[in-house]
Amino acid sequence: MRGRGRGPSPLPEGALRVWRTLGAAFVLLVFVPPLVLLVSGSLTQPGLPPSPTPQLVPDPLATVGYEQAVELGGLLRASLNSVLVAVVAVPLSVLVASLAGFATARLAPRTTGVVVAASLVALMVPATALLVPRFAIFRVLGLTDTLVPLVAPALVGTSPLYVLVYYLAFRALPAELYDACLVADLSPVRTWWRVALPLVRPVTAGLTALTFVLTWSNFLDPLVYVYDRDLFTLPLALRSLSVLDPTNFPVFLAGAVVATVPALVVFVLAQRRFLHTPDRNGR
């Protein structure tokens, strides 16, 4: 399939800046107040009766909740397990999805239509419908109560949505670019790695951040496949803190802060690429 050229932006640069500013303001308005309340609640002294109204600055201010969250919930071990899963699953998922999307964009039009239609059908299958067959497969292979089932979806790109997003991104690149790669005698793999992939960095940044957040916050798969407490990920560790009595709720909020910070860091690192407009050289 021949790629389509990227046309000029339908909005002037000034209007784009205005919309980006409004979007950033909307995100701040929606997400910052809950985060502030989350942090302030985590700094409340555990063991005290819950305050009838939210307090931005708790009195007294205490960090005991974080110490108890690490001790009672095993957050340190759970964080290491979550980091291990994310470090393996996120790059592998993005790599497989980009390869599949590039291959789909370079297929013949009729074959591309079949692959895209099959991906859309797969996208409509509920994830819960696959739990039983996946569990049976991993049980037969003896991989339950390990971290392998949490990483295995990355081998197929985690979701057909990622493949479709990469397909649209690679399809939007100018056809002349692929023709020049053929003239230069570049193999498909080298064309993907050295030419096409660098030109869709905003897409890669967005999907990387999305994959990290979904992997980091995944609760259902660890609940189904992991039984050993030493293998618990952060969502399972937070579940153990959620059963504390209301006077110790700051301990749970402290654990929630620990689980939220990495996702925020990844978003901050990727947000420039979210709003990045490629120049004429595709950078």
Tab-separated table of C-alpha atoms in Angstrom:
chain	number	residue	atom	x	y	z
A	1	MET	CA	0.000	0.000	0.000
A	2	ARG	CA	1.274	3.442	-0.859
A	3	GLY	CA	1.401	5.891	1.999
A	4	ARG	CA	-0.462	9.160	1.944
A	5	GLY	CA	1.347	12.426	2.296
A	6	ARG	CA	0.865	14.531	5.398
A	7	GLY	CA	-1.016	17.619	4.375
A	8	PRO	CA	-0.796	21.008	6.015
A	9	SER	CA	-2.513	21.527	9.334
A	10	PRO	CA	-6.141	22.737	8.904
A	11	LEU	CA	-5.609	25.180	11.805
A	12	PRO	CA	-3.065	28.031	11.977
A	13	GLU	CA	-0.282	27.788	14.501
A	14	GLY	CA	-1.877	30.391	16.773
A	15	ALA	CA	-5.156	28.481	16.944
A	16	LEU	CA	-3.252	25.270	17.696
A	17	ARG	CA	-1.530	26.960	20.631
A	18	VAL	CA	-4.882	28.176	21.960
A	19	TRP	CA	-6.425	24.720	21.755
A	20	ARG	CA	-3.384	23.160	23.400
A	21	THR	CA	-3.551	25.705	26.215
A	22	LEU	CA	-7.260	25.059	26.714
A	23	GLY	CA	-6.627	21.322	26.711
A	24	ALA	CA	-3.867	21.642	29.288
A	25	ALA	CA	-6.082	23.853	31.452
A	26	PHE	CA	-8.911	21.313	31.245
A	27	VAL	CA	-6.575	18.486	32.275
A	28	LEU	CA	-5.284	20.520	35.216
A	29	LEU	CA	-8.803	21.438	36.291
A	30	VAL	CA	-10.000	17.837	36.198
A	31	PHE	CA	-7.003	15.953	37.589
A	32	VAL	CA	-5.089	18.292	39.893
A	33	PRO	CA	-7.735	18.757	42.657
A	34	PRO	CA	-8.159	14.981	43.244
A	35	LEU	CA	-4.383	14.561	43.308
A	36	VAL	CA	-4.018	17.361	45.848
A	37	LEU	CA	-6.663	15.780	48.076
A	38	LEU	CA	-4.965	12.397	47.668
A	39	VAL	CA	-1.601	13.748	48.819
A	40	SER	CA	-3.081	15.759	51.679
A	41	GLY	CA	-5.066	12.727	52.867
A	42	SER	CA	-1.938	10.589	52.826
A	43	LEU	CA	-0.216	13.091	55.116
A	44	THR	CA	-2.934	12.788	57.784
A	45	GLN	CA	-2.005	11.106	61.052
A	46	PRO	CA	-3.253	7.473	61.028
A	47	GLY	CA	-5.442	6.400	63.935
A	48	LEU	CA	-7.415	9.641	64.137
A	49	PRO	CA	-11.154	9.850	63.342
A	50	PRO	CA	-11.794	10.848	59.712
A	51	SER	CA	-12.269	14.572	59.189
A	52	PRO	CA	-15.843	15.544	58.189
A	53	THR	CA	-14.452	17.921	55.545
A	54	PRO	CA	-11.356	17.610	53.315
A	55	GLN	CA	-8.250	19.348	54.619
A	56	LEU	CA	-5.674	20.688	52.166
A	57	VAL	CA	-3.115	20.970	54.971
A	58	PRO	CA	-3.673	18.253	57.595
A	59	ASP	CA	-3.135	19.099	61.243
A	60	PRO	CA	-0.989	17.410	62.411
A	61	LEU	CA	1.108	16.793	59.306
A	62	ALA	CA	2.554	13.263	59.354
A	63	THR	CA	4.358	10.823	57.086
A	64	VAL	CA	3.660	7.800	59.258
A	65	GLY	CA	1.133	6.592	56.701
A	66	TYR	CA	3.893	5.992	54.157
A	67	GLU	CA	5.964	4.021	56.637
A	68	GLN	CA	3.011	1.853	57.604
A	69	ALA	CA	2.003	1.380	53.952
A	70	VAL	CA	5.449	0.010	53.122
A	71	GLU	CA	5.456	-2.188	56.220
A	72	LEU	CA	1.882	-3.516	56.140
A	73	GLY	CA	1.325	-3.680	52.392
A	74	GLY	CA	4.769	-4.771	51.262
A	75	LEU	CA	4.848	-1.895	48.798
A	76	LEU	CA	8.597	-2.076	48.263
A	77	ARG	CA	8.519	-5.661	47.010
A	78	ALA	CA	5.311	-5.024	45.065
A	79	SER	CA	6.852	-1.940	43.423
A	80	LEU	CA	9.872	-3.959	42.286
A	81	ASN	CA	7.564	-6.584	40.780
A	82	SER	CA	5.522	-3.929	38.970
A	83	VAL	CA	8.685	-2.279	37.674
A	84	LEU	CA	9.966	-5.631	36.397
A	85	VAL	CA	6.718	-6.328	34.557
A	86	ALA	CA	6.595	-2.824	33.063
A	87	VAL	CA	10.266	-2.805	31.995
A	88	VAL	CA	9.726	-6.014	30.023
A	89	ALA	CA	6.141	-5.585	28.810
A	90	VAL	CA	6.095	-1.947	27.703
A	91	PRO	CA	9.057	-1.911	25.252
A	92	LEU	CA	8.135	-5.363	23.932
A	93	SER	CA	4.522	-4.332	23.357
A	94	VAL	CA	5.466	-1.125	21.527
A	95	LEU	CA	8.068	-2.981	19.452
A	96	VAL	CA	5.646	-5.709	18.353
A	97	ALA	CA	2.811	-3.252	17.691
A	98	SER	CA	5.019	-0.988	15.574
A	99	LEU	CA	6.307	-3.917	13.539
A	100	ALA	CA	2.788	-5.223	12.962
A	101	GLY	CA	1.489	-1.765	12.089
A	102	PHE	CA	4.324	-1.159	9.625
A	103	ALA	CA	3.786	-4.541	7.980
A	104	THR	CA	0.049	-3.857	7.684
A	105	ALA	CA	0.694	-0.460	6.095
A	106	ARG	CA	2.942	-2.034	3.454
A	107	LEU	CA	0.604	-4.870	2.454
A	108	ALA	CA	-1.499	-4.908	-0.693
A	109	PRO	CA	-4.762	-2.941	-0.317
A	110	ARG	CA	-7.007	-6.013	-0.337
A	111	THR	CA	-4.895	-7.858	2.214
A	112	THR	CA	-4.683	-4.724	4.356
A	113	GLY	CA	-8.468	-4.482	4.423
A	114	VAL	CA	-8.751	-8.055	5.688
A	115	VAL	CA	-6.111	-7.510	8.396
A	116	VAL	CA	-7.671	-4.242	9.564
A	117	ALA	CA	-11.143	-5.809	9.663
A	118	ALA	CA	-9.809	-8.757	11.678
A	119	SER	CA	-8.097	-6.335	14.082
A	120	LEU	CA	-11.341	-4.418	14.583
A	121	VAL	CA	-13.209	-7.642	15.298
A	122	ALA	CA	-10.521	-8.680	17.802
A	123	LEU	CA	-10.745	-5.248	19.402
A	124	MET	CA	-14.460	-5.774	20.076
A	125	VAL	CA	-13.885	-9.025	21.994
A	126	PRO	CA	-14.130	-8.300	25.754
A	127	ALA	CA	-10.927	-8.994	27.632
A	128	THR	CA	-12.878	-10.927	30.279
A	129	ALA	CA	-14.007	-13.391	27.608
A	130	LEU	CA	-10.395	-14.503	27.208
A	131	LEU	CA	-9.686	-15.052	30.892
A	132	VAL	CA	-10.754	-18.699	31.044
A	133	PRO	CA	-8.917	-19.920	27.902
A	134	ARG	CA	-5.811	-17.900	28.827
A	135	PHE	CA	-5.856	-19.285	32.360
A	136	ALA	CA	-6.207	-22.849	31.014
A	137	ILE	CA	-3.226	-22.358	28.687
A	138	PHE	CA	-0.979	-20.920	31.383
A	139	ARG	CA	-2.115	-23.584	33.847
A	140	VAL	CA	-1.164	-26.368	31.415
A	141	LEU	CA	2.203	-24.713	30.786
A	142	GLY	CA	2.814	-24.421	34.527
A	143	LEU	CA	3.174	-20.644	34.370
A	144	THR	CA	0.537	-19.673	36.931
A	145	ASP	CA	1.797	-18.024	40.109
A	146	THR	CA	4.569	-16.397	38.072
A	147	LEU	CA	4.955	-13.008	36.405
A	148	VAL	CA	5.027	-14.550	32.923
A	149	PRO	CA	1.237	-14.255	32.291
A	150	LEU	CA	1.498	-10.538	33.052
A	151	VAL	CA	4.136	-10.061	30.347
A	152	ALA	CA	2.821	-12.526	27.754
A	153	PRO	CA	0.227	-10.142	26.163
A	154	ALA	CA	3.118	-7.933	25.046
A	155	LEU	CA	4.164	-10.681	22.630
A	156	VAL	CA	1.106	-9.839	20.515
A	157	GLY	CA	1.273	-6.074	21.012
A	158	THR	CA	-1.058	-6.114	24.054
A	159	SER	CA	-4.034	-4.761	22.089
A	160	PRO	CA	-5.119	-4.609	18.420
A	161	LEU	CA	-5.690	-0.899	19.022
A	162	TYR	CA	-1.942	-0.297	19.203
A	163	VAL	CA	-1.400	-2.030	15.868
A	164	LEU	CA	-4.165	0.019	14.237
A	165	VAL	CA	-2.743	3.283	15.577
A	166	TYR	CA	0.695	2.453	14.198
A	167	TYR	CA	-0.883	1.346	10.922
A	168	LEU	CA	-2.560	4.739	10.516
A	169	ALA	CA	0.659	6.561	11.448
A	170	PHE	CA	2.835	4.647	8.959
A	171	ARG	CA	0.143	4.891	6.290
A	172	ALA	CA	0.180	8.696	6.620
A	173	LEU	CA	3.867	8.914	5.672
A	174	PRO	CA	4.536	10.049	2.094
A	175	ALA	CA	4.700	7.280	-0.492
A	176	GLU	CA	7.820	8.912	-1.954
A	177	LEU	CA	9.622	8.156	1.295
A	178	TYR	CA	9.080	4.423	0.908
A	179	ASP	CA	10.015	4.642	-2.775
A	180	ALA	CA	13.291	6.316	-1.824
A	181	CYS	CA	13.998	3.501	0.630
A	182	LEU	CA	13.463	0.963	-2.142
A	183	VAL	CA	15.836	2.871	-4.413
A	184	ALA	CA	18.397	2.938	-1.606
A	185	ASP	CA	18.005	-0.850	-1.347
A	186	LEU	CA	16.908	-0.734	2.281
A	187	SER	CA	15.299	-3.880	3.620
A	188	PRO	CA	11.797	-3.622	5.158
A	189	VAL	CA	13.243	-4.000	8.653
A	190	ARG	CA	15.816	-1.231	8.112
A	191	THR	CA	13.133	0.981	6.549
A	192	TRP	CA	10.959	0.461	9.623
A	193	TRP	CA	13.748	1.046	12.147
A	194	ARG	CA	15.808	3.808	10.526
A	195	VAL	CA	13.202	5.766	8.545
A	196	ALA	CA	9.559	5.131	9.457
A	197	LEU	CA	9.762	4.670	13.235
A	198	PRO	CA	11.679	7.921	13.922
A	199	LEU	CA	9.012	9.855	12.001
A	200	VAL	CA	6.193	8.644	14.261
A	201	ARG	CA	7.865	9.410	17.597
A	202	PRO	CA	4.784	11.195	18.991
A	203	VAL	CA	2.755	8.033	18.387
A	204	THR	CA	5.438	5.928	20.056
A	205	ALA	CA	5.526	8.281	23.047
A	206	GLY	CA	1.759	8.204	23.408
A	207	LEU	CA	1.453	4.430	23.138
A	208	THR	CA	4.401	3.936	25.478
A	209	ALA	CA	2.763	6.085	28.128
A	210	LEU	CA	-0.610	4.384	27.621
A	211	THR	CA	0.907	0.906	27.781
A	212	PHE	CA	2.853	1.774	30.916
A	213	VAL	CA	-0.226	3.122	32.703
A	214	LEU	CA	-2.338	0.100	31.750
A	215	THR	CA	0.418	-2.324	32.732
A	216	TRP	CA	1.238	-0.507	35.958
A	217	SER	CA	-2.420	-0.357	37.044
A	218	ASN	CA	-3.363	-3.858	35.880
A	219	PHE	CA	-5.285	-5.487	38.720
A	220	LEU	CA	-7.281	-8.291	37.084
A	221	ASP	CA	-4.424	-10.332	35.626
A	222	PRO	CA	-2.324	-10.422	38.830
A	223	LEU	CA	-5.471	-11.313	40.775
A	224	VAL	CA	-6.089	-14.295	38.492
A	225	TYR	CA	-2.548	-15.595	37.991
A	226	VAL	CA	-0.516	-14.583	41.063
A	227	TYR	CA	-1.005	-16.210	44.491
A	228	ASP	CA	2.389	-15.849	46.181
A	229	ARG	CA	2.507	-12.620	48.185
A	230	ASP	CA	6.158	-12.122	47.198
A	231	LEU	CA	4.985	-11.817	43.580
A	232	PHE	CA	2.213	-9.290	44.246
A	233	THR	CA	2.211	-6.174	42.084
A	234	LEU	CA	1.223	-2.744	43.379
A	235	PRO	CA	-2.521	-3.047	42.632
A	236	LEU	CA	-2.697	-6.265	44.670
A	237	ALA	CA	-0.695	-4.706	47.483
A	238	LEU	CA	-3.092	-1.748	47.534
A	239	ARG	CA	-6.000	-4.170	47.765
A	240	SER	CA	-4.558	-5.528	50.993
A	241	LEU	CA	-4.412	-1.962	52.381
A	242	SER	CA	-7.984	-1.163	51.361
A	243	VAL	CA	-9.395	-3.433	54.086
A	244	LEU	CA	-7.936	-1.302	56.900
A	245	ASP	CA	-10.390	0.452	59.220
A	246	PRO	CA	-11.391	4.073	58.468
A	247	THR	CA	-9.000	5.502	61.058
A	248	ASN	CA	-6.086	4.033	59.072
A	249	PHE	CA	-7.356	5.223	55.705
A	250	PRO	CA	-4.319	7.571	55.332
A	251	VAL	CA	-2.202	4.411	55.057
A	252	PHE	CA	-4.176	3.338	51.998
A	253	LEU	CA	-3.955	6.856	50.528
A	254	ALA	CA	-0.186	6.813	51.047
A	255	GLY	CA	0.001	3.566	49.092
A	256	ALA	CA	-2.140	5.129	46.366
A	257	VAL	CA	0.294	8.051	46.119
A	258	VAL	CA	3.217	5.635	45.751
A	259	ALA	CA	1.352	3.837	42.955
A	260	THR	CA	0.318	7.072	41.214
A	261	VAL	CA	3.666	8.894	41.095
A	262	PRO	CA	5.331	6.661	38.431
A	263	ALA	CA	2.359	7.073	36.084
A	264	LEU	CA	2.504	10.851	36.514
A	265	VAL	CA	6.244	10.877	35.822
A	266	VAL	CA	5.760	8.897	32.609
A	267	PHE	CA	2.981	11.243	31.498
A	268	VAL	CA	5.119	14.327	32.162
A	269	LEU	CA	8.006	12.835	30.186
A	270	ALA	CA	5.723	11.973	27.261
A	271	GLN	CA	3.479	15.042	27.212
A	272	ARG	CA	5.825	17.079	25.004
A	273	ARG	CA	5.599	14.374	22.387
A	274	PHE	CA	1.809	14.339	22.745
A	275	LEU	CA	1.682	17.980	21.688
A	276	HIS	CA	4.662	17.875	19.336
A	277	THR	CA	4.094	18.908	15.745
A	278	PRO	CA	6.715	17.434	13.382
A	279	ASP	CA	8.696	19.910	11.324
A	280	ARG	CA	9.386	19.556	7.627
A	281	ASN	CA	12.116	17.050	8.382
A	282	GLY	CA	9.746	14.925	10.467
A	283	ARG	CA	11.480	15.718	13.776
